[in-house]
Coordinates of C-alpha atoms and ligand atoms in Angstrom, one line a residue:
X283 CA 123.1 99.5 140.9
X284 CA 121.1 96.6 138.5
X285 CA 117.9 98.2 137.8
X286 CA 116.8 95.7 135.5
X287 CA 116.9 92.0 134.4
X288 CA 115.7 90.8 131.3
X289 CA 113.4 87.5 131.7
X290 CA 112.2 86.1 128.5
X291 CA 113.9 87.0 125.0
X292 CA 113.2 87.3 121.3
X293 CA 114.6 88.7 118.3
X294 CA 116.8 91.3 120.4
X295 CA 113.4 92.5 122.3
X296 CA 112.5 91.2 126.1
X297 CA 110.3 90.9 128.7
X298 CA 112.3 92.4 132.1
X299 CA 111.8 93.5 135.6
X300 CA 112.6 96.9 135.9
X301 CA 113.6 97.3 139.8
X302 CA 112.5 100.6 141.0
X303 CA 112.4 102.6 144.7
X304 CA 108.5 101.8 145.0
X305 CA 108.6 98.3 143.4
X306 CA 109.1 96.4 140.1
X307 CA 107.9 97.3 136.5
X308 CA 107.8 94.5 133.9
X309 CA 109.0 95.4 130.9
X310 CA 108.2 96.4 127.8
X311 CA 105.7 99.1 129.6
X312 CA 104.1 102.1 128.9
X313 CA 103.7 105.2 131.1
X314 CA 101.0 107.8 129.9
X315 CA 101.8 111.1 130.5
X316 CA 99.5 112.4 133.4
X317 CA 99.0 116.4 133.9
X318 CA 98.1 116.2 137.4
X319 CA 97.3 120.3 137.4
X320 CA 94.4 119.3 134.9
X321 CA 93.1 115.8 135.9
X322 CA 91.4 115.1 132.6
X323 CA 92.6 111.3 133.4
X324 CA 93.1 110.8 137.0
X325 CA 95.8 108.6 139.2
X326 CA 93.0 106.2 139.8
X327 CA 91.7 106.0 136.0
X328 CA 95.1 105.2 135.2
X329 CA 95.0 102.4 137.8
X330 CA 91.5 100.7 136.9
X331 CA 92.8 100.5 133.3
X332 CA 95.4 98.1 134.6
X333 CA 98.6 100.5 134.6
X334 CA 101.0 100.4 138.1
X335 CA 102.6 103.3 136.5
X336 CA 102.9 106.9 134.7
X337 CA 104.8 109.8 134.0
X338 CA 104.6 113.3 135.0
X339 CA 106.4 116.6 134.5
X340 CA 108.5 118.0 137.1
X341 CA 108.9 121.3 135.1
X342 CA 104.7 122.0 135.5
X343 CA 105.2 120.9 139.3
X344 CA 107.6 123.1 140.1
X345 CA 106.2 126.3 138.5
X346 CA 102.9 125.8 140.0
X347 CA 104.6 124.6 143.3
X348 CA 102.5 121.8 143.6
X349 CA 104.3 119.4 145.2
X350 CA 106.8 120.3 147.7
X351 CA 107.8 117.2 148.9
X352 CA 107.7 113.5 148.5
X353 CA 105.6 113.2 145.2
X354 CA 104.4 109.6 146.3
X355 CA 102.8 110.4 149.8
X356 CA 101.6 114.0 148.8
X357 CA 100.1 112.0 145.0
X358 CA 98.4 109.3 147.8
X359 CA 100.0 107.0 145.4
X360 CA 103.0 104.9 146.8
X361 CA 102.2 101.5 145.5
X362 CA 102.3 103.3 142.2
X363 CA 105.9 104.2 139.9
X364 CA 106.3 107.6 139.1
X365 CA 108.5 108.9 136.7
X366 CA 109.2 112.7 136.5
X367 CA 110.4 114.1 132.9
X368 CA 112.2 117.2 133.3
X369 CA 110.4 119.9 130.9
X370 CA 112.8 119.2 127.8
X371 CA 109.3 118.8 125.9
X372 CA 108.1 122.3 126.7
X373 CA 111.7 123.2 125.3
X374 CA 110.6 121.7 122.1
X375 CA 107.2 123.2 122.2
X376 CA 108.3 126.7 123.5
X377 CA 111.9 127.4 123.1
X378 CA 113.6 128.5 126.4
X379 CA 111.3 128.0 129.5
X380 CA 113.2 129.9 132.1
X381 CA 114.8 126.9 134.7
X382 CA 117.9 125.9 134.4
X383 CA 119.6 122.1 134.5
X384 CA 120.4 122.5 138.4
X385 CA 117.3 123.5 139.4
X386 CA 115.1 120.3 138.2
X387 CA 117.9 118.0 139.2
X388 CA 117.5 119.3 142.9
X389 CA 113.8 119.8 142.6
X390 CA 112.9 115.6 141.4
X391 CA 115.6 114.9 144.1
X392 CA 113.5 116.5 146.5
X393 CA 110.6 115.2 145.3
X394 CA 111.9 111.8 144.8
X395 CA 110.2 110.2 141.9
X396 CA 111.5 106.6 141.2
X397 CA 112.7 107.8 137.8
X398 CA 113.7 110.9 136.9
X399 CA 115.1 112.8 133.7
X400 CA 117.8 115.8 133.4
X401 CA 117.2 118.9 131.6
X402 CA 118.2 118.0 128.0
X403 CA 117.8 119.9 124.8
X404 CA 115.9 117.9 122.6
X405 CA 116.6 117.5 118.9
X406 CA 113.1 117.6 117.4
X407 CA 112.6 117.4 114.1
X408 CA 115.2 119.7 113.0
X409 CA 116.6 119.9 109.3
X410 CA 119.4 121.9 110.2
X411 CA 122.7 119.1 111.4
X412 CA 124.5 122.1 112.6
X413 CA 121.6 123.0 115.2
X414 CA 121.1 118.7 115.8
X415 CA 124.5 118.5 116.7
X416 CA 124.2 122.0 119.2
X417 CA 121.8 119.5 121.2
X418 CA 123.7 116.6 121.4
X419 CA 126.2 118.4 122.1
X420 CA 124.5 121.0 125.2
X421 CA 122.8 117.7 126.2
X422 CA 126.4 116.1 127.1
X423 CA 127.5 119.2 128.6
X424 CA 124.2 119.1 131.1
X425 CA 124.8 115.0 131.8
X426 CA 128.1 116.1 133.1
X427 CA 126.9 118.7 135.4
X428 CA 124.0 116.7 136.6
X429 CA 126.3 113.8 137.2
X430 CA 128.3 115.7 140.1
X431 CA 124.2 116.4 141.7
X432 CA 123.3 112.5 141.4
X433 CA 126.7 111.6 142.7
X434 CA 126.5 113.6 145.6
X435 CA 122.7 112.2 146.1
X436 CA 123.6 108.7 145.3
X437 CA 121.3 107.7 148.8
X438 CA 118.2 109.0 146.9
X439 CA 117.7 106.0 144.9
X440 CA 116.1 107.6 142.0
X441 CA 117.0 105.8 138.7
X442 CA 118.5 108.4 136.3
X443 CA 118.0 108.7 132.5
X444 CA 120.4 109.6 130.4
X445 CA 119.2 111.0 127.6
X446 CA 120.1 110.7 123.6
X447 CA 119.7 113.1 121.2
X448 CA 120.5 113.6 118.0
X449 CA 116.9 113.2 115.8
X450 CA 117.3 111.4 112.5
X451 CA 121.0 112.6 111.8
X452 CA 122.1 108.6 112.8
X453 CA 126.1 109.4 113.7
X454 CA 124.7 112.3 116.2
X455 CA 122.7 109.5 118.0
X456 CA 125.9 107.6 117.8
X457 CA 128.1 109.9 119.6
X458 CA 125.1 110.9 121.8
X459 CA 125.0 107.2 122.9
X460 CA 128.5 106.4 123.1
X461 CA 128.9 109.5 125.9
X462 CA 127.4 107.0 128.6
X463 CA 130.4 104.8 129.0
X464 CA 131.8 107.8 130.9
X465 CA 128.5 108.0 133.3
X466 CA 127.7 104.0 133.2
X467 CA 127.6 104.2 137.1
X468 CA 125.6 107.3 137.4
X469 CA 123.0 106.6 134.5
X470 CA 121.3 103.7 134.8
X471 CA 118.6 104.0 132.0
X472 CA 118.6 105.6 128.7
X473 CA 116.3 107.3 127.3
X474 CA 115.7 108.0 122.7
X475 CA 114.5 111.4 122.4
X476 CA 112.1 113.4 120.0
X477 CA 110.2 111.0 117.6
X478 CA 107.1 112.4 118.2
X479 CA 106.9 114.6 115.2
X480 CA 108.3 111.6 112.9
X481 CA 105.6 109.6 114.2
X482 CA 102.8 111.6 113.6
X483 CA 104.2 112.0 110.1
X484 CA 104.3 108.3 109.4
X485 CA 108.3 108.9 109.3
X486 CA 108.4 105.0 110.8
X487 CA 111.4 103.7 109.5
X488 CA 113.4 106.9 110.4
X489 CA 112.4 106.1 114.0
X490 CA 113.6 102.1 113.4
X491 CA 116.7 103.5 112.7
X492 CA 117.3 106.1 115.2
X493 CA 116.1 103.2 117.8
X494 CA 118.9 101.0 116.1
X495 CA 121.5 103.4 116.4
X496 CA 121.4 104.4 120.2
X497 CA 120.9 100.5 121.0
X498 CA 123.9 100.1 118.9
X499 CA 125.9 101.8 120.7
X500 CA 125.6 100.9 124.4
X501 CA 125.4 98.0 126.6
X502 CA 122.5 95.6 126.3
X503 CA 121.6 95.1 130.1
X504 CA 120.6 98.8 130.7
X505 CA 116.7 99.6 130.7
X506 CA 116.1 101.6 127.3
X507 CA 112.9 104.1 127.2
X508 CA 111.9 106.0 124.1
X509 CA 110.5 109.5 124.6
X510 CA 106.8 110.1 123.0
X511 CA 106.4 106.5 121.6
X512 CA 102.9 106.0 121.8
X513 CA 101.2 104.6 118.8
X514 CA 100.4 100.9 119.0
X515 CA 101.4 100.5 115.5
X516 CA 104.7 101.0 115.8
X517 CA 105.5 99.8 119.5
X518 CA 106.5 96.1 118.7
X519 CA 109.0 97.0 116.2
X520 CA 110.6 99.1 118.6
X521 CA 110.5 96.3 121.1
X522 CA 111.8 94.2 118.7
X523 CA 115.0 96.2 118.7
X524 CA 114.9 96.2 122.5
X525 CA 113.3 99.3 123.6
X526 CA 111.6 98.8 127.2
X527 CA 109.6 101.4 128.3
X528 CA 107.5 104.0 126.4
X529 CA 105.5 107.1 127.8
X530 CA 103.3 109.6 125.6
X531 CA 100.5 112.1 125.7
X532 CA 99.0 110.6 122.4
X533 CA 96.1 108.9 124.3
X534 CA 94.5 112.2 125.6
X535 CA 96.5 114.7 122.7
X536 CA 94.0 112.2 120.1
X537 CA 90.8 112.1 122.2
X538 CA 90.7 115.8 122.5
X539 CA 91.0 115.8 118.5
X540 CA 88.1 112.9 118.4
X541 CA 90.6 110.6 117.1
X542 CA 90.0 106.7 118.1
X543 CA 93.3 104.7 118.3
X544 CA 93.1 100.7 117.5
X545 CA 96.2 98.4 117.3
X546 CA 96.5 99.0 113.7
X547 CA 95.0 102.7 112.7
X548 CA 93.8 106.2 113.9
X549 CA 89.5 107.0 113.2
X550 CA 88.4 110.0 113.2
X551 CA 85.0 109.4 115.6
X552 CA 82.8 110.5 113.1
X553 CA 83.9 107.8 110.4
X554 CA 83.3 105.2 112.4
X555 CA 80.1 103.5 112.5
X556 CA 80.9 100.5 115.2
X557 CA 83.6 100.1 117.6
X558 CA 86.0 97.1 117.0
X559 CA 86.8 97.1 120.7
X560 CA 85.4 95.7 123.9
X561 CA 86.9 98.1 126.2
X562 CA 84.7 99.3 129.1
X563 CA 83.9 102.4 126.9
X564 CA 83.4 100.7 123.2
X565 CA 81.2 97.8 125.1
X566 CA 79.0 100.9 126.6
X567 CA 78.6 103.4 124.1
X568 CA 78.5 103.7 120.4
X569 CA 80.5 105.8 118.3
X570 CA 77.2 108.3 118.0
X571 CA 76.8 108.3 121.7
X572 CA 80.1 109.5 121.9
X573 CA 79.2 111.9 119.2
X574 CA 76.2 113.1 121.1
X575 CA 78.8 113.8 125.0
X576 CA 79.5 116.9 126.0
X577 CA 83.4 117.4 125.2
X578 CA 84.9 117.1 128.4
X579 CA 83.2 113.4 128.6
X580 CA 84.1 112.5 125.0
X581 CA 87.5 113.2 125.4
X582 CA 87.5 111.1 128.9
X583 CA 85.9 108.4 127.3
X584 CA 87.8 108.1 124.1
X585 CA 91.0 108.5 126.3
X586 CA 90.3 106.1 128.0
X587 CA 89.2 103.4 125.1
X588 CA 92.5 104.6 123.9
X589 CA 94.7 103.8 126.9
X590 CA 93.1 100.4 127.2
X591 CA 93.9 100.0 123.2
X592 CA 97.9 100.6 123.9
X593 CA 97.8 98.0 126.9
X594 CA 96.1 95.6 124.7
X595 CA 99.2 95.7 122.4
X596 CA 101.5 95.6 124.9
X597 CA 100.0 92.5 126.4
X598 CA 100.2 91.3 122.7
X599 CA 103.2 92.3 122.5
X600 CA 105.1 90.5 125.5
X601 CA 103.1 87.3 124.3
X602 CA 104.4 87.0 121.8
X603 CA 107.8 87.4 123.0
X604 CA 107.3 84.5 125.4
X605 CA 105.3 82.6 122.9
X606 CA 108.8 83.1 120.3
X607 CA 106.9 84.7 117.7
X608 CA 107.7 88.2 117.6
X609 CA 108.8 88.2 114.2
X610 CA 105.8 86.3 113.0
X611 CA 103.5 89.1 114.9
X612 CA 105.8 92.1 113.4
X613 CA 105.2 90.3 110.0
X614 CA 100.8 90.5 110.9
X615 CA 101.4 93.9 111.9
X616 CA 103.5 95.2 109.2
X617 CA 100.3 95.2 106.7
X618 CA 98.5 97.3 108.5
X619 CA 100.2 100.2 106.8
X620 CA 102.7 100.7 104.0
X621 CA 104.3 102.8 106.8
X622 CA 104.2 100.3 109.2
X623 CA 105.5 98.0 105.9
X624 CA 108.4 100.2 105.5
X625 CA 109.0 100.5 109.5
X626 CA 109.2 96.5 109.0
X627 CA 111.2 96.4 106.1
X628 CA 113.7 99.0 107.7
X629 CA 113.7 96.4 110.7
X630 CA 115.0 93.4 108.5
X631 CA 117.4 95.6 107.7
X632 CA 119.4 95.0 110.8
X633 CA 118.7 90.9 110.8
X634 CA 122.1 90.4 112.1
X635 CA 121.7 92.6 115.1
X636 CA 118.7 90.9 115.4
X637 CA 119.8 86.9 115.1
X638 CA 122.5 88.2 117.5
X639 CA 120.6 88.5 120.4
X640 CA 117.6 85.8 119.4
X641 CA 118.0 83.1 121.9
X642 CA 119.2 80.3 120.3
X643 CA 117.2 78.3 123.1
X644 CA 114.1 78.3 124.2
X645 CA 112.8 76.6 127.3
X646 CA 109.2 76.2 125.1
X647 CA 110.1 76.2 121.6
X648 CA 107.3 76.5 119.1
X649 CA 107.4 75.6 115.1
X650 CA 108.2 78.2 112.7
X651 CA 105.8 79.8 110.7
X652 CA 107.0 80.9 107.3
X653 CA 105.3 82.2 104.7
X654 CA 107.1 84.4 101.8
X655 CA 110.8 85.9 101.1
X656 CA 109.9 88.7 104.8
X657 CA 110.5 85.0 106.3
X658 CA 113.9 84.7 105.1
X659 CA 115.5 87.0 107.4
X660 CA 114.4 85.7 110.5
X661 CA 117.0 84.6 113.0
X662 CA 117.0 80.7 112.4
X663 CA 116.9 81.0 109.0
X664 CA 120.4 83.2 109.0
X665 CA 121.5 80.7 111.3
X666 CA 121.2 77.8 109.4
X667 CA 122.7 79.6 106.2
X668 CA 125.4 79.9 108.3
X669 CA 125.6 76.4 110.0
X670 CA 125.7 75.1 106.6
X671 CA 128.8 77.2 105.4
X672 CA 130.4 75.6 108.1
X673 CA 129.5 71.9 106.9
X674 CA 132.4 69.7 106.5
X675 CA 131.8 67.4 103.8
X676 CA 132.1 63.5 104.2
X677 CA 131.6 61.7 101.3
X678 CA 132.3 61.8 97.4
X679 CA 129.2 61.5 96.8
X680 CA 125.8 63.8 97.6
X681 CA 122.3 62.6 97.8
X682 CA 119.1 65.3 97.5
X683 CA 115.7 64.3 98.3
X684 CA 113.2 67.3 97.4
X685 CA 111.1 68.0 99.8
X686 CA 107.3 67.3 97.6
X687 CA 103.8 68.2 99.0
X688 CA 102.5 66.1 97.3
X689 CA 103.7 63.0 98.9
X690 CA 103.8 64.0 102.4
X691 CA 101.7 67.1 104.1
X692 CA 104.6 68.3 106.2
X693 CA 107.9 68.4 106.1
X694 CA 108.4 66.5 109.2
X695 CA 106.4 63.7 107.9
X696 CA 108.5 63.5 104.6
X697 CA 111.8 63.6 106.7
X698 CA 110.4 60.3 108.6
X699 CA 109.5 58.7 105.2
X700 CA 112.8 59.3 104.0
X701 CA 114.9 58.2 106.6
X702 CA 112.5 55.1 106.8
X703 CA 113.5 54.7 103.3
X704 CA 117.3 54.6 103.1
X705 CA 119.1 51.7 103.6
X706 CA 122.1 52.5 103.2
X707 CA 123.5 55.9 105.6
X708 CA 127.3 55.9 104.9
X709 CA 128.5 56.1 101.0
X710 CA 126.3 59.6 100.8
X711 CA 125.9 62.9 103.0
X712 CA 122.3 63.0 102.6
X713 CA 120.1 66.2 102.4
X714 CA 116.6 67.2 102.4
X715 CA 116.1 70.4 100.2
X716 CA 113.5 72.2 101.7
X717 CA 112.1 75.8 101.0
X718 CA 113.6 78.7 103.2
X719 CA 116.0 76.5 104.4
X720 CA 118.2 75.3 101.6
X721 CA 119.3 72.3 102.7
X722 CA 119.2 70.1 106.0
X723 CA 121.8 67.3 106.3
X724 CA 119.5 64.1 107.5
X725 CA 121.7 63.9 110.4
X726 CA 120.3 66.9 112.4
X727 CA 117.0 67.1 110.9
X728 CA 115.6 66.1 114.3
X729 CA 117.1 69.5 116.1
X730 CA 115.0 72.4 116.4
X731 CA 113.4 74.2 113.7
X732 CA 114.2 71.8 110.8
X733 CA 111.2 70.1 110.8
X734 CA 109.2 72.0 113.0
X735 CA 107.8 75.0 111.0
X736 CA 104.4 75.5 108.8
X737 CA 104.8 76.7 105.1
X738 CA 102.2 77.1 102.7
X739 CA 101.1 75.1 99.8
X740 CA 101.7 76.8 97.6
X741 CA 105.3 78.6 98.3
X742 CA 106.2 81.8 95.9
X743 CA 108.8 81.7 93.1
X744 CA 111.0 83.8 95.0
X745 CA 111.7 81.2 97.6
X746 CA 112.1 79.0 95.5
X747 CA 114.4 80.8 93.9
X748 CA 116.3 81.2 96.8
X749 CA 116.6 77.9 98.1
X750 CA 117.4 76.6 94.3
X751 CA 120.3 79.3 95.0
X752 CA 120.7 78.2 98.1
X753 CA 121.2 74.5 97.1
X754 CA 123.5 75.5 93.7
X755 CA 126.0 77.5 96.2
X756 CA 126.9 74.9 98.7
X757 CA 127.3 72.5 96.3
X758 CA 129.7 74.7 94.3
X759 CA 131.5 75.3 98.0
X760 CA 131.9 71.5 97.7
X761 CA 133.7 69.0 96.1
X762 CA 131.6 66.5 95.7
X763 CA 132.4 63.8 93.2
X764 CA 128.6 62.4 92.6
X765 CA 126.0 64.2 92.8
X766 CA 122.7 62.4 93.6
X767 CA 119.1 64.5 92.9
X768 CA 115.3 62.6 94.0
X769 CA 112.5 63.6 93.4
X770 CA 113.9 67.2 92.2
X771 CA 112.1 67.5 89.0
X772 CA 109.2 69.3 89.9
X773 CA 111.3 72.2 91.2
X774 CA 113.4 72.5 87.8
X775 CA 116.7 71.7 89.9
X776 CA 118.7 69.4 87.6
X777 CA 122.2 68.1 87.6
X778 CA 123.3 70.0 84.7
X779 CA 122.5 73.0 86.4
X780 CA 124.4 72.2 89.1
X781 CA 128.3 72.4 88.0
X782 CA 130.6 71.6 90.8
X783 CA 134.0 72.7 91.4
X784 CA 134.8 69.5 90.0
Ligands
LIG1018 ZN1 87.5 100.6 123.4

């Protein structure tokens, strides 16, 4: 069964249509975590926000026996996608909760939610790698017994998680993820467990690399969710790495605390004195009205405002996905926080994972914007470093025009001016040093990005640096007899400092 097909792509994130039972998701999405027992956000709130979807827990459903049957008709809600987590977080919270595997397997079966989870045994935020590796390891052993259930219910169309565990021990994700190949068939969307706690504790990067080792290690065309992932600050760098779907509590857990979530920080009500939001609720009230509710309506209202905050960056989000500028909205975000910083940092880490799924074409491309060494690590730029290691020289001799700000505004323009300029194409290969990009043989200058990006005016020493490195390592690659330098000066690049392997 394809659940899902990815649509528009960037860095190894996506926009996707997640094909479910009661209609299609696209993806990346979030589902808030609904109690319906205690309706302090109903199904309809949910729905005026702008979301076709949430989450619910079958383990609360089933102890209350609230719903017996068909959760969509007896919820009034079948043009809405319900997904039923299985109680693994009240494991977490409360140690053993008295159902076993079987029994929640059968019950969301019988309740047929579009997406439903097994019984796992969540990792948390154990220190202990002997007790981390008891989960992954109890979590495998329940994937295999709730494989023979789904197999015999194949007809139910419920999508099945399969979920990893293995919290920030990274080769206990890695074995966690790997068991899918076995259930590839009977899974068809995974699910990252547990960062809540590492969230809340700014723990960021830990959670970029936990996301990095599940993806890692299984098949890019299945639908990846990550458990408790609701801050906005962090949800594009997961989607960067390819996470589609999110779900948390953190909208309503925050409000009843009189915390205020934006797209870059958490307030506490009280410290603010306006709302930078236009939400319904902010566009309403001000933060002393809010102050002045009853608690119930406070913690609706800032709920709400905080619900419509995590759409807002999703919608950013996916724009800039089909825009081609995810890593130019991940470098924005990333000074938010110095923990958002290091989440960002801990992403470029994995550049190559990421260049590996970049499309390399785009039906709409747009020019790069680059602006300091962070830039140096996006996709095209590894790309070209690499296209250039492959350049086969063609002449004894090498000419290098310097790109110069000073005599043309952009690089494109300069590019023009030079090739306007030369006579004479075919006793040099000729080269246009610019910064980021080293250096970009005259020949291709017209393919996309080498002359269709922004850099400042004034570009920092350590890009320079780099493309002087850059520039000083292919020609020492070479063996080029004559070695031809214009308009160089200004960036200290000189022919003695250039020795070739000649
Ligand atoms: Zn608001």
């Amino acid at each position: 069964m394809t659940v899902f097909e990815a649509k528009y792509e960037d860095l190894a994130g996506r926009i996707g249509i997640l094909k479910t039972r009661s209609g299609n998701l696209e993806t990346p999405v979030f589902f808030p975590v609904i109690n319906i027992l205690k309706d302090e956000i109903s199904i309809d709130e949910i729905k005026n926000i702008g979301f076709k979807n949430f989450i619910t827990n079958s383990y609360i459903l089933y102890k209350n026996k609230y719903i017996k049957d068909d959760i969509h008709k007896e919820l009034n809600s079948e043009d809405i996608i319900i997904m039923t987590d299985s109680g693994a977080y009240q494991i977490l919270e409360y140690g053993d909760i008295g159902i076993t595997n079987y029994e929640i397997v059968n019950y969301q079966l019988k309740i047929k939610p579009d997406i439903g989870v097994i019984l796992d045994l969540p990792t948390g935020n154990t220190n202990d790698y002997e007790n981390a590796k008891i989960t992954v390891y109890e979590t495998l052993k329940r994937v295999e017994e709730a494989s023979k259930i789904i197999v015999k219910n194949q007809d139910s169309n419920i999508i099945w998680v399969y979920p990893i565990q293995g919290g920030k021990y990274l080769d206990l994700v890695k074995t966690s993820a790997e068991g899918l190949s076995k259930f590839e068939n009977i899974y068809n969307m995974v699910a990252l467990g547990s960062p809540t706690v590492l969230l809340e504790r700014y723990m960021y990067d830990t959670v970029i690399d936990m996301i990095y080792a599940a993806k890692s290690n299984i098949k890019r065309g299945i639908p990846f969710h990550l458990f408790g992932g609701g801050l906005p600050h962090i949800i594009p760098f997961a989607v960067a790495l390819g996470v589609d779907s999110f779900d948390s509590a953190s909208y309503i857990i925050y409000a009843r605390d009189n915390r205020y979530i934006t797209r870059t920080r958490v307030y506490k009500l009280e410290d603010l004195e306006y709302f930078p939001c236009s939400c319904p609720i902010c566009s309403k009230y001000t933060p002393k009205d809010l102050l002045e509710m009853n608690e119930g309506e406070r913690t609706r209202a800032l709920a709400i405002h905080n619900l419509y905050t995590i759409l807002e960056e999703f919608k950013a989000t996916k724009q800039a996905i089909k825009e081609g500028r995810l890593f130019e909205y991940l470098q924005e975000k990333a000074y938010s926080h110095p923990a958002v910083y290091s989440a960002f940092k801990r992403l470029i880490k994995y550049k190559d994972y990421l260049e590996k799924y970049d499309p390399r074409i785009r039906g709409d491309p747009k020019g790069l914007f680059l602006f300091d060494n962070n830039s140096l690590h996006r996709p095209e730029i590894i790309r070209h470093s690499r296209f250039l290691e492959r350049y086969v020289q063609k002449k004894d001799k090498v000419s290098i025009y310097c790109y110069d700000k000073t005599i043309s505004d952009t690089a494109y323009d300069y590019i023009k001016s030079i090739k306007e300029t030369i006579t004479d194409h075919n006793s040099s290969d000729i080269f246009i040093a610019i910064p980021f990009f080293g250096l970009i043989p005259l020949a291709v200058s017209d393919s996309y990005p080498l002359s269709q990006f922004e850099i400042p005016n004034e570009i920092d020493e350590d890009v320079i640096a780099d493309m002087k490195t850059k520039i000083v390592s292919f020609l020492r690659r070479k063996n080029y007899q004559k070695v031809e330098l214009m308009n160089c000066e200004k960036l200290g690049l000189h022919i003695d400092s250039i020795s070739t392997s000649s």
